[in-house]
Amino acid sequence: MCRHGGSTGLRAPSWAGRSPGENCQHLLARDVGLPLCQALVEAQDGSPDRVVELLLPIRYRLVQIGGSNAQRDVFNQLLIHAALNCSSGLHKHVARSLLMERDALKPNSPLTARLIRKAAAVHLLQ
């Protein structure tokens, strides 16, 4: 964090002068933050296949950005919803796998039960 530096006021934090390879926050922003933000834009633009392509590789790294489990769960829900709405059959299989994982981690969740029913309906329509 910034510290008071005598008469000159604030000084940059010690990590600010490091090269990007030494700056963990820079790497986190690049490797997790950027794809996460891109996925949000793609979701807004109605591109569920792209959302899955962006979120699936980073989903286990989301814990690194901080926040509560509930806050990070929003991104998992986004991934599931996107996978359910994809044109790709492969992504629909991903959705079902994500839902089975979610059901194992959050048994008796009404949200998960609704999403599983939606996945079953999507599967029947395919």
Coordinates of C-alpha atoms in Angstrom, one line a residue, residues 18 23 28 45 48 60 64 72 117:
R18 CA 8.6 -4.4 -10.6
N23 CA 3.9 -8.4 -10.1
L28 CA -3.9 -12.0 -11.9
D45 CA -23.8 -9.2 -26.2
P48 CA -23.0 -17.8 -24.6
Y60 CA -11.0 -22.7 -10.5
Q64 CA -7.7 -15.6 -6.5
R72 CA -17.8 -15.8 -6.8
R117 CA -34.6 -29.3 -14.6

